[in-house]
PDB file of C-alpha atoms in Angstrom:
ATOM      1  CA  MET A  27      11.054  16.138 -12.369  1.00  0.00           C
ATOM      2  CA  ASN A  28      14.578  14.673 -13.304  1.00  0.00           C
ATOM      3  CA  LEU A  29      16.029  11.440 -13.598  1.00  0.00           C
ATOM      4  CA  PHE A  30      17.276  11.220 -10.316  1.00  0.00           C
ATOM      5  CA  GLN A  31      14.271  12.302  -8.462  1.00  0.00           C
ATOM      6  CA  ALA A  32      12.035   9.721 -10.487  1.00  0.00           C
ATOM      7  CA  LEU A  33      14.842   6.814  -9.519  1.00  0.00           C
ATOM      8  CA  ILE A  34      14.120   8.021  -5.753  1.00  0.00           C
ATOM      9  CA  LEU A  35      10.384   8.383  -5.699  1.00  0.00           C
ATOM     10  CA  GLY A  36      10.452   5.374  -7.243  1.00  0.00           C
ATOM     11  CA  LEU A  37      12.306   3.426  -4.521  1.00  0.00           C
ATOM     12  CA  VAL A  38      10.663   5.111  -1.917  1.00  0.00           C
ATOM     13  CA  GLN A  39       7.300   3.630  -3.745  1.00  0.00           C
ATOM     14  CA  GLY A  40       8.341   0.317  -4.111  1.00  0.00           C
ATOM     15  CA  ALA A  41       9.768  -0.163  -0.922  1.00  0.00           C
ATOM     16  CA  THR A  42       6.825   1.906   1.392  1.00  0.00           C
ATOM     17  CA  GLU A  43       4.165   0.147  -0.357  1.00  0.00           C
ATOM     18  CA  PHE A  44       4.523  -2.989   1.247  1.00  0.00           C
ATOM     19  CA  LEU A  45       6.958  -2.469   3.768  1.00  0.00           C
ATOM     20  CA  PRO A  46       4.225  -1.725   6.914  1.00  0.00           C
ATOM     21  CA  VAL A  47       5.600   1.994   6.652  1.00  0.00           C
ATOM     22  CA  SER A  48       3.121   4.128   4.836  1.00  0.00           C
ATOM     23  CA  SER A  49       4.044   4.684   0.844  1.00  0.00           C
ATOM     24  CA  SER A  50       1.569   7.790   0.511  1.00  0.00           C
ATOM     25  CA  GLY A  51       3.225   9.006   3.725  1.00  0.00           C
ATOM     26  CA  HIS A  52       6.522   8.898   2.475  1.00  0.00           C
ATOM     27  CA  LEU A  53       5.521  10.254  -0.917  1.00  0.00           C
ATOM     28  CA  VAL A  54       4.303  13.437   0.883  1.00  0.00           C
ATOM     29  CA  LEU A  55       7.291  13.585   3.651  1.00  0.00           C
ATOM     30  CA  VAL A  56      10.290  12.248   1.461  1.00  0.00           C
ATOM     31  CA  PRO A  57      10.040  15.654  -1.399  1.00  0.00           C
ATOM     32  CA  TRP A  58       8.714  17.960   1.521  1.00  0.00           C
ATOM     33  CA  LEU A  59      12.159  17.376   3.548  1.00  0.00           C
ATOM     34  CA  LEU A  60      14.332  17.304   0.758  1.00  0.00           C
ATOM     35  CA  GLY A  61      12.777  20.651  -0.588  1.00  0.00           C
ATOM     36  CA  TRP A  62      11.250  19.588  -3.632  1.00  0.00           C
ATOM     37  CA  ASN A  63       7.975  21.476  -2.815  1.00  0.00           C
ATOM     38  CA  ASP A  64       9.681  24.381  -1.951  1.00  0.00           C
ATOM     39  CA  PRO A  65       9.163  26.788  -5.447  1.00  0.00           C
ATOM     40  CA  SER A  66      12.418  28.769  -4.947  1.00  0.00           C
ATOM     41  CA  ASN A  67      14.196  25.337  -4.898  1.00  0.00           C
ATOM     42  CA  ALA A  68      15.549  24.345  -8.659  1.00  0.00           C
ATOM     43  CA  TRP A  69      14.259  20.601  -8.280  1.00  0.00           C
ATOM     44  CA  TYR A  70      10.640  22.054  -7.277  1.00  0.00           C
ATOM     45  CA  LEU A  71       7.667  19.523  -7.521  1.00  0.00           C
ATOM     46  CA  ASP A  72       4.148  21.113  -8.283  1.00  0.00           C
ATOM     47  CA  PRO A  73       2.024  18.803  -6.667  1.00  0.00           C
ATOM     48  CA  GLY A  74      -1.042  20.656  -8.700  1.00  0.00           C
ATOM     49  CA  ASP A  75       1.384  19.734 -11.877  1.00  0.00           C
ATOM     50  CA  GLY A  76      -0.641  17.478 -14.235  1.00  0.00           C
ATOM     51  CA  PHE A  77       2.429  15.696 -14.785  1.00  0.00           C
ATOM     52  CA  GLN A  78       3.331  14.592 -11.102  1.00  0.00           C
ATOM     53  CA  MET A  79      -0.199  13.561 -11.194  1.00  0.00           C
ATOM     54  CA  ALA A  80       0.843  11.216 -14.123  1.00  0.00           C
ATOM     55  CA  PHE A  81       3.993  10.099 -12.322  1.00  0.00           C
ATOM     56  CA  ASP A  82       1.693   9.053  -9.301  1.00  0.00           C
ATOM     57  CA  VAL A  83      -0.134   6.963 -11.085  1.00  0.00           C
ATOM     58  CA  VAL A  84       2.840   5.122 -12.890  1.00  0.00           C
ATOM     59  CA  LEU A  85       4.701   5.030  -9.701  1.00  0.00           C
ATOM     60  CA  HIS A  86       1.226   3.106  -8.385  1.00  0.00           C
ATOM     61  CA  LEU A  87       0.867   0.965 -11.545  1.00  0.00           C
ATOM     62  CA  GLY A  88       4.325  -0.612 -10.900  1.00  0.00           C
ATOM     63  CA  THR A  89       3.733  -1.626  -7.366  1.00  0.00           C
ATOM     64  CA  ALA A  90       0.636  -3.357  -8.509  1.00  0.00           C
ATOM     65  CA  CYS A  91       2.615  -4.607 -11.271  1.00  0.00           C
ATOM     66  CA  ALA A  92       4.504  -6.065  -8.827  1.00  0.00           C
ATOM     67  CA  ILE A  93       2.077  -7.506  -6.823  1.00  0.00           C
ATOM     68  CA  LEU A  94       0.709  -9.388  -9.802  1.00  0.00           C
ATOM     69  CA  ALA A  95       3.743 -10.341 -10.791  1.00  0.00           C
ATOM     70  CA  TYR A  96       4.564 -12.270  -7.586  1.00  0.00           C
ATOM     71  CA  PHE A  97       1.110 -13.620  -6.458  1.00  0.00           C
ATOM     72  CA  TRP A  98       0.196 -14.502 -10.407  1.00  0.00           C
ATOM     73  CA  ARG A  99      -0.084 -18.110  -9.641  1.00  0.00           C
ATOM     74  CA  ASP A 100      -2.277 -17.555  -6.180  1.00  0.00           C
ATOM     75  CA  TRP A 101      -4.555 -14.624  -8.812  1.00  0.00           C
ATOM     76  CA  LEU A 102      -5.004 -17.276 -11.329  1.00  0.00           C
ATOM     77  CA  ASP A 103      -6.539 -20.265  -8.764  1.00  0.00           C
ATOM     78  CA  LEU A 104      -8.646 -17.742  -7.225  1.00  0.00           C
ATOM     79  CA  LEU A 105     -10.167 -16.717 -10.748  1.00  0.00           C
ATOM     80  CA  ARG A 106     -10.609 -20.288 -11.896  1.00  0.00           C
ATOM     81  CA  ALA A 107     -11.947 -21.242  -8.194  1.00  0.00           C
ATOM     82  CA  ALA A 108     -14.393 -18.231  -8.670  1.00  0.00           C
ATOM     83  CA  PHE A 109     -16.006 -19.203 -12.000  1.00  0.00           C
ATOM     84  CA  ARG A 110     -16.188 -22.889 -10.968  1.00  0.00           C
ATOM     85  CA  ALA A 111     -18.283 -21.437  -7.598  1.00  0.00           C
ATOM     86  CA  ALA A 112     -20.192 -19.596 -10.313  1.00  0.00           C
ATOM     87  CA  ARG A 113     -20.736 -21.996 -12.580  1.00  0.00           C
ATOM     88  CA  ASP A 114     -21.825 -24.356  -9.897  1.00  0.00           C
ATOM     89  CA  ARG A 115     -23.170 -22.015  -7.335  1.00  0.00           C
ATOM     90  CA  SER A 116     -20.892 -23.491  -4.410  1.00  0.00           C
ATOM     91  CA  LEU A 117     -18.430 -22.134  -2.132  1.00  0.00           C
ATOM     92  CA  ALA A 118     -16.955 -25.595  -1.003  1.00  0.00           C
ATOM     93  CA  ASP A 119     -13.907 -24.578  -2.486  1.00  0.00           C
ATOM     94  CA  PRO A 120     -10.821 -22.431  -0.025  1.00  0.00           C
ATOM     95  CA  LYS A 121     -10.116 -20.923  -2.996  1.00  0.00           C
ATOM     96  CA  ALA A 122     -13.458 -19.365  -4.370  1.00  0.00           C
ATOM     97  CA  ARG A 123     -14.049 -18.587  -0.486  1.00  0.00           C
ATOM     98  CA  LEU A 124     -11.275 -16.541  -0.453  1.00  0.00           C
ATOM     99  CA  ALA A 125     -11.774 -14.630  -3.785  1.00  0.00           C
ATOM    100  CA  LEU A 126     -15.192 -13.696  -2.401  1.00  0.00           C
ATOM    101  CA  LEU A 127     -13.501 -12.243   0.779  1.00  0.00           C
ATOM    102  CA  ILE A 128     -10.957 -10.318  -1.050  1.00  0.00           C
ATOM    103  CA  LEU A 129     -14.184  -9.045  -3.308  1.00  0.00           C
ATOM    104  CA  LEU A 130     -15.709  -8.226   0.032  1.00  0.00           C
ATOM    105  CA  GLY A 131     -12.715  -6.375   1.651  1.00  0.00           C
ATOM    106  CA  THR A 132     -12.548  -4.046  -1.247  1.00  0.00           C
ATOM    107  CA  VAL A 133     -15.719  -2.394  -0.463  1.00  0.00           C
ATOM    108  CA  PRO A 134     -14.719  -0.331   2.656  1.00  0.00           C
ATOM    109  CA  ALA A 135     -12.273   1.609   0.792  1.00  0.00           C
ATOM    110  CA  ALA A 136     -13.997   1.287  -2.273  1.00  0.00           C
ATOM    111  CA  LEU A 137     -16.605   3.017  -0.117  1.00  0.00           C
ATOM    112  CA  ALA A 138     -14.341   5.575   1.401  1.00  0.00           C
ATOM    113  CA  GLY A 139     -12.688   6.219  -1.222  1.00  0.00           C
ATOM    114  CA  TYR A 140     -15.590   7.969  -3.234  1.00  0.00           C
ATOM    115  CA  PHE A 141     -17.426   9.347   0.090  1.00  0.00           C
ATOM    116  CA  LEU A 142     -14.160  10.613   1.764  1.00  0.00           C
ATOM    117  CA  GLU A 143     -12.189  11.796  -1.589  1.00  0.00           C
ATOM    118  CA  ASP A 144     -11.980  15.688  -0.442  1.00  0.00           C
ATOM    119  CA  VAL A 145     -10.866  15.349   3.022  1.00  0.00           C
ATOM    120  CA  VAL A 146      -8.030  12.458   1.978  1.00  0.00           C
ATOM    121  CA  GLU A 147      -6.952  15.158  -0.673  1.00  0.00           C
ATOM    122  CA  SER A 148      -6.133  17.974   1.424  1.00  0.00           C
ATOM    123  CA  ALA A 149      -4.212  15.616   3.937  1.00  0.00           C
ATOM    124  CA  PHE A 150      -1.780  15.255   0.904  1.00  0.00           C
ATOM    125  CA  SER A 151      -1.024  19.130   1.099  1.00  0.00           C
ATOM    126  CA  ARG A 152      -0.212  19.051   4.659  1.00  0.00           C
ATOM    127  CA  PRO A 153       2.994  17.048   6.221  1.00  0.00           C
ATOM    128  CA  ILE A 154       2.338  17.462   9.742  1.00  0.00           C
ATOM    129  CA  ALA A 155      -0.776  15.119   9.112  1.00  0.00           C
ATOM    130  CA  ALA A 156       1.054  12.668   7.258  1.00  0.00           C
ATOM    131  CA  ALA A 157       3.890  12.621  10.542  1.00  0.00           C
ATOM    132  CA  GLY A 158       1.002  12.588  12.706  1.00  0.00           C
ATOM    133  CA  PHE A 159      -0.926   9.218  10.733  1.00  0.00           C
ATOM    134  CA  LEU A 160       2.882   7.488  10.970  1.00  0.00           C
ATOM    135  CA  LEU A 161       2.172   7.732  14.600  1.00  0.00           C
ATOM    136  CA  VAL A 162      -1.286   5.790  14.061  1.00  0.00           C
ATOM    137  CA  THR A 163       0.368   3.414  12.066  1.00  0.00           C
ATOM    138  CA  ALA A 164       2.648   2.257  14.836  1.00  0.00           C
ATOM    139  CA  ALA A 165       0.616   2.650  17.276  1.00  0.00           C
ATOM    140  CA  LEU A 166      -1.688  -0.077  15.007  1.00  0.00           C
ATOM    141  CA  LEU A 167       1.603  -2.227  14.560  1.00  0.00           C
ATOM    142  CA  ALA A 168       2.224  -2.303  18.300  1.00  0.00           C
ATOM    143  CA  ALA A 169      -0.840  -2.914  19.632  1.00  0.00           C
ATOM    144  CA  SER A 170      -1.616  -5.839  17.259  1.00  0.00           C
ATOM    145  CA  GLU A 171       1.413  -7.637  18.454  1.00  0.00           C
ATOM    146  CA  ARG A 172       0.296  -7.715  21.947  1.00  0.00           C
ATOM    147  CA  MET A 173      -3.213  -9.138  20.688  1.00  0.00           C
ATOM    148  CA  GLY A 174      -4.865 -12.068  19.580  1.00  0.00           C
ATOM    149  CA  ARG A 175      -3.379 -15.795  19.495  1.00  0.00           C
ATOM    150  CA  ARG A 176      -2.371 -15.998  15.762  1.00  0.00           C
ATOM    151  CA  ASP A 177      -3.223 -19.381  15.242  1.00  0.00           C
ATOM    152  CA  ARG A 178      -5.688 -19.575  11.803  1.00  0.00           C
ATOM    153  CA  GLN A 179      -4.822 -19.701   8.256  1.00  0.00           C
ATOM    154  CA  LEU A 180      -6.106 -17.940   5.497  1.00  0.00           C
ATOM    155  CA  GLU A 181      -8.787 -20.863   5.052  1.00  0.00           C
ATOM    156  CA  HIS A 182     -10.172 -20.384   8.381  1.00  0.00           C
ATOM    157  CA  LEU A 183     -11.007 -16.340   7.543  1.00  0.00           C
ATOM    158  CA  THR A 184     -14.549 -15.046   7.926  1.00  0.00           C
ATOM    159  CA  TRP A 185     -16.544 -12.442   6.343  1.00  0.00           C
ATOM    160  CA  ILE A 186     -15.987 -10.727   9.602  1.00  0.00           C
ATOM    161  CA  ASP A 187     -12.481 -10.722   9.363  1.00  0.00           C
ATOM    162  CA  ALA A 188     -12.655  -9.680   5.514  1.00  0.00           C
ATOM    163  CA  LEU A 189     -14.546  -6.798   6.307  1.00  0.00           C
ATOM    164  CA  LEU A 190     -12.109  -5.668   9.364  1.00  0.00           C
ATOM    165  CA  VAL A 191      -9.238  -6.032   7.242  1.00  0.00           C
ATOM    166  CA  GLY A 192     -11.126  -4.058   4.483  1.00  0.00           C
ATOM    167  CA  ILE A 193     -11.884  -1.528   6.640  1.00  0.00           C
ATOM    168  CA  GLY A 194      -8.045  -1.387   7.969  1.00  0.00           C
ATOM    169  CA  GLN A 195      -7.076  -0.830   4.186  1.00  0.00           C
ATOM    170  CA  ALA A 196      -9.645   2.175   3.935  1.00  0.00           C
ATOM    171  CA  MET A 197      -7.632   3.740   6.830  1.00  0.00           C
ATOM    172  CA  ALA A 198      -4.582   3.848   4.929  1.00  0.00           C
ATOM    173  CA  LEU A 199      -6.416   6.361   2.057  1.00  0.00           C
ATOM    174  CA  PHE A 200      -4.890   9.186   4.608  1.00  0.00           C
ATOM    175  CA  PRO A 201      -1.205   9.435   4.302  1.00  0.00           C
ATOM    176  CA  GLY A 202       0.987   7.962   7.163  1.00  0.00           C
ATOM    177  CA  ILE A 203      -1.559   5.150   7.684  1.00  0.00           C
ATOM    178  CA  SER A 204       0.322   2.145   5.906  1.00  0.00           C
ATOM    179  CA  ARG A 205      -1.964  -0.135   3.898  1.00  0.00           C
ATOM    180  CA  SER A 206      -0.002  -2.844   4.468  1.00  0.00           C
ATOM    181  CA  GLY A 207       0.603  -2.157   8.525  1.00  0.00           C
ATOM    182  CA  SER A 208      -3.147  -1.690   8.926  1.00  0.00           C
ATOM    183  CA  THR A 209      -4.095  -4.815   7.089  1.00  0.00           C
ATOM    184  CA  ILE A 210      -2.082  -7.096   8.652  1.00  0.00           C
ATOM    185  CA  ALA A 211      -2.564  -5.679  11.710  1.00  0.00           C
ATOM    186  CA  ALA A 212      -6.630  -6.136  11.445  1.00  0.00           C
ATOM    187  CA  GLY A 213      -5.362  -9.710  10.688  1.00  0.00           C
ATOM    188  CA  LEU A 214      -3.493 -10.352  13.860  1.00  0.00           C
ATOM    189  CA  VAL A 215      -5.849  -8.930  16.106  1.00  0.00           C
ATOM    190  CA  ARG A 216      -8.397 -11.249  14.887  1.00  0.00           C
ATOM    191  CA  GLY A 217      -5.821 -14.176  15.298  1.00  0.00           C
ATOM    192  CA  VAL A 218      -4.477 -15.075  11.827  1.00  0.00           C
ATOM    193  CA  LYS A 219      -0.332 -15.761  12.033  1.00  0.00           C
ATOM    194  CA  ARG A 220       1.647 -13.314  10.224  1.00  0.00           C
ATOM    195  CA  ALA A 221       2.355 -14.627   7.271  1.00  0.00           C
ATOM    196  CA  PRO A 222      -0.948 -15.347   5.492  1.00  0.00           C
ATOM    197  CA  ALA A 223      -1.652 -12.133   7.470  1.00  0.00           C
ATOM    198  CA  ALA A 224       0.407 -10.532   5.017  1.00  0.00           C
ATOM    199  CA  ARG A 225      -0.284 -12.751   2.286  1.00  0.00           C
ATOM    200  CA  PHE A 226      -3.871 -11.866   2.671  1.00  0.00           C
ATOM    201  CA  SER A 227      -2.922  -8.152   2.747  1.00  0.00           C
ATOM    202  CA  PHE A 228      -0.952  -8.059  -0.549  1.00  0.00           C
ATOM    203  CA  LEU A 229      -3.931 -10.156  -2.359  1.00  0.00           C
ATOM    204  CA  LEU A 230      -6.166  -7.660  -0.936  1.00  0.00           C
ATOM    205  CA  ALA A 231      -4.061  -4.412  -2.013  1.00  0.00           C
ATOM    206  CA  THR A 232      -3.955  -6.032  -5.746  1.00  0.00           C
ATOM    207  CA  PRO A 233      -8.144  -5.104  -6.640  1.00  0.00           C
ATOM    208  CA  ILE A 234      -8.086  -1.491  -5.035  1.00  0.00           C
ATOM    209  CA  ILE A 235      -4.415  -0.640  -6.465  1.00  0.00           C
ATOM    210  CA  PHE A 236      -5.455  -1.255  -9.703  1.00  0.00           C
ATOM    211  CA  GLY A 237      -8.595   0.093  -9.248  1.00  0.00           C
ATOM    212  CA  ALA A 238      -7.260   3.475  -8.109  1.00  0.00           C
ATOM    213  CA  GLY A 239      -4.671   3.551 -10.810  1.00  0.00           C
ATOM    214  CA  SER A 240      -7.125   2.645 -13.480  1.00  0.00           C
ATOM    215  CA  LEU A 241      -9.310   6.007 -12.064  1.00  0.00           C
ATOM    216  CA  LYS A 242      -6.483   7.774 -12.815  1.00  0.00           C
ATOM    217  CA  VAL A 243      -5.403   6.821 -16.594  1.00  0.00           C
ATOM    218  CA  VAL A 244      -7.447   9.281 -17.363  1.00  0.00           C
ATOM    219  CA  ASP A 245      -4.965  12.053 -15.960  1.00  0.00           C
ATOM    220  CA  LEU A 246      -2.243  10.234 -17.309  1.00  0.00           C
ATOM    221  CA  ILE A 247      -3.590  10.320 -20.889  1.00  0.00           C
ATOM    222  CA  LEU A 248      -4.564  14.529 -20.507  1.00  0.00           C
ATOM    223  CA  ALA A 249      -1.322  15.612 -18.942  1.00  0.00           C
ATOM    224  CA  GLY A 250       0.638  17.254 -21.629  1.00  0.00           C
ATOM    225  CA  GLY A 251       4.076  16.941 -22.659  1.00  0.00           C
ATOM    226  CA  LEU A 252       4.044  12.791 -21.588  1.00  0.00           C
ATOM    227  CA  LEU A 253       6.452  12.094 -24.698  1.00  0.00           C
ATOM    228  CA  SER A 254       9.523  14.044 -23.834  1.00  0.00           C
ATOM    229  CA  ARG A 255       9.216  12.279 -20.201  1.00  0.00           C
ATOM    230  CA  ILE A 256       8.709   8.733 -21.186  1.00  0.00           C
ATOM    231  CA  PRO A 257      12.981   8.133 -19.284  1.00  0.00           C
ATOM    232  CA  VAL A 258      11.225   9.615 -16.058  1.00  0.00           C
ATOM    233  CA  LEU A 259       8.012   7.613 -16.422  1.00  0.00           C
ATOM    234  CA  ILE A 260      10.034   4.586 -17.014  1.00  0.00           C
ATOM    235  CA  ALA A 261      12.552   4.632 -14.487  1.00  0.00           C
ATOM    236  CA  GLY A 262      10.078   5.302 -11.538  1.00  0.00           C
ATOM    237  CA  PHE A 263       7.581   2.852 -12.801  1.00  0.00           C
ATOM    238  CA  VAL A 264      10.773  -0.259 -13.264  1.00  0.00           C
ATOM    239  CA  THR A 265      11.899   1.228 -10.204  1.00  0.00           C
ATOM    240  CA  ALA A 266       9.046   1.095  -8.502  1.00  0.00           C
ATOM    241  CA  GLY A 267       8.159  -2.384  -9.654  1.00  0.00           C
ATOM    242  CA  ILE A 268      11.316  -4.149  -9.106  1.00  0.00           C
ATOM    243  CA  VAL A 269      11.717  -2.789  -5.777  1.00  0.00           C
ATOM    244  CA  GLY A 270       8.181  -3.216  -4.254  1.00  0.00           C
ATOM    245  CA  TYR A 271       8.831  -7.539  -5.889  1.00  0.00           C
ATOM    246  CA  LEU A 272      11.405  -7.554  -3.389  1.00  0.00           C
ATOM    247  CA  CYS A 273      10.351  -6.197  -1.042  1.00  0.00           C
ATOM    248  CA  ILE A 274       6.982  -8.427  -0.683  1.00  0.00           C
ATOM    249  CA  HIS A 275       9.046 -11.551  -1.117  1.00  0.00           C
ATOM    250  CA  LEU A 276      11.393  -9.941   2.130  1.00  0.00           C
ATOM    251  CA  LEU A 277       8.472  -9.302   4.059  1.00  0.00           C
ATOM    252  CA  LEU A 278       6.501 -12.642   3.925  1.00  0.00           C
ATOM    253  CA  ARG A 279       9.824 -14.202   4.888  1.00  0.00           C
ATOM    254  CA  TYR A 280      10.874 -11.854   7.919  1.00  0.00           C
ATOM    255  CA  LEU A 281       7.114 -12.562   8.828  1.00  0.00           C
ATOM    256  CA  GLN A 282       7.594 -16.222   9.364  1.00  0.00           C
ATOM    257  CA  ASP A 283       8.651 -15.884  12.959  1.00  0.00           C
ATOM    258  CA  ARG A 284       9.708 -12.002  13.804  1.00  0.00           C
ATOM    259  CA  ARG A 285       7.444  -9.374  14.983  1.00  0.00           C
ATOM    260  CA  LEU A 286       6.669  -6.222  13.601  1.00  0.00           C
ATOM    261  CA  TYR A 287       8.175  -3.544  16.336  1.00  0.00           C
ATOM    262  CA  PRO A 288      11.107  -2.865  14.490  1.00  0.00           C
ATOM    263  CA  PHE A 289       8.489  -1.421  11.613  1.00  0.00           C
ATOM    264  CA  ALA A 290       6.596   0.155  14.618  1.00  0.00           C
ATOM    265  CA  ILE A 291       9.899   1.668  16.257  1.00  0.00           C
ATOM    266  CA  TYR A 292      10.604   3.258  12.913  1.00  0.00           C
ATOM    267  CA  CYS A 293       7.221   4.894  11.971  1.00  0.00           C
ATOM    268  CA  VAL A 294       7.387   6.241  15.895  1.00  0.00           C
ATOM    269  CA  PHE A 295      10.801   8.036  15.099  1.00  0.00           C
ATOM    270  CA  ALA A 296      10.337   9.385  11.205  1.00  0.00           C
ATOM    271  CA  GLY A 297       6.558  10.477  12.723  1.00  0.00           C
ATOM    272  CA  ILE A 298       8.212  12.620  15.773  1.00  0.00           C
ATOM    273  CA  VAL A 299      11.263  13.713  13.866  1.00  0.00           C
ATOM    274  CA  CYS A 300       8.556  14.870  10.690  1.00  0.00           C
ATOM    275  CA  ALA A 301       6.160  16.445  12.927  1.00  0.00           C
ATOM    276  CA  THR A 302       9.303  18.263  14.370  1.00  0.00           C
ATOM    277  CA  VAL A 303      10.737  19.748  11.701  1.00  0.00           C
ATOM    278  CA  ALA A 304       7.289  20.833  11.245  1.00  0.00           C
ATOM    279  CA  LEU A 305       6.234  22.472  13.869  1.00  0.00           C
ATOM    280  CA  ILE A 306       9.686  24.192  14.273  1.00  0.00           C
ATOM    281  CA  GLY A 307       9.453  25.617  10.833  1.00  0.00           C
ATOM    282  CA  LEU A 308      12.808  23.889   9.312  1.00  0.00           C
ATOM    283  CA  ARG A 309      11.179  22.708   6.264  1.00  0.00           C
TER     284      ARG A 309
END
């Protein structure tokens, strides 16, 4: 992998991790469309290469740092409230309840990641699957805009809401299903306003992204020859982090008074184009 590829993939990860268009799907489809996964190409990226796995970890840690940088005050308040709730054995504080709901919402993705690991990994080797799942994301976004009254705030969330949003996050383990898209859509269906649904989506993503990254740190350490590729790793990490931070801010502002239909249209277009390219054998 060279510096140019690192910058492009960092840009893709940072933008699509938080915009509801699927980062995992784009990280499968972009190198495939550009021919970077073709052994005959001088820019060949070997999906099974140890450095490639390490680079993926670095990209996700970059976006995880973007979430913490943007929501550090929220997380500080949530942790303080959680400690007070544990001390006082009371969930009277809305922030303590929110911390518990985030923990509860993380469970479905954690279980799915453990039990469906082999199925999910096989999907990452099939661009046609990622293209098809983009259409699923489009359907989720469009359907959520037509359902629910959207008059609830974060303090109105229940444990059922948290579990359903968590199931949406678990679905996003498959490349092409957007984590932010599926979780925001689940929140909208449950009647949560767009901006609060997005905020809960991002807060919910924090532990799962850090957890998945931590589990792969061993792969990062064991991958050989990393010292000589530090510039590439830094480029991907910094690009993913900066772009991710900007996209969190832009999406939260966008959802104050706008709908998800443009993202659904994009997913339909990208899914159809990539599926067509795969089916007719252009790549």
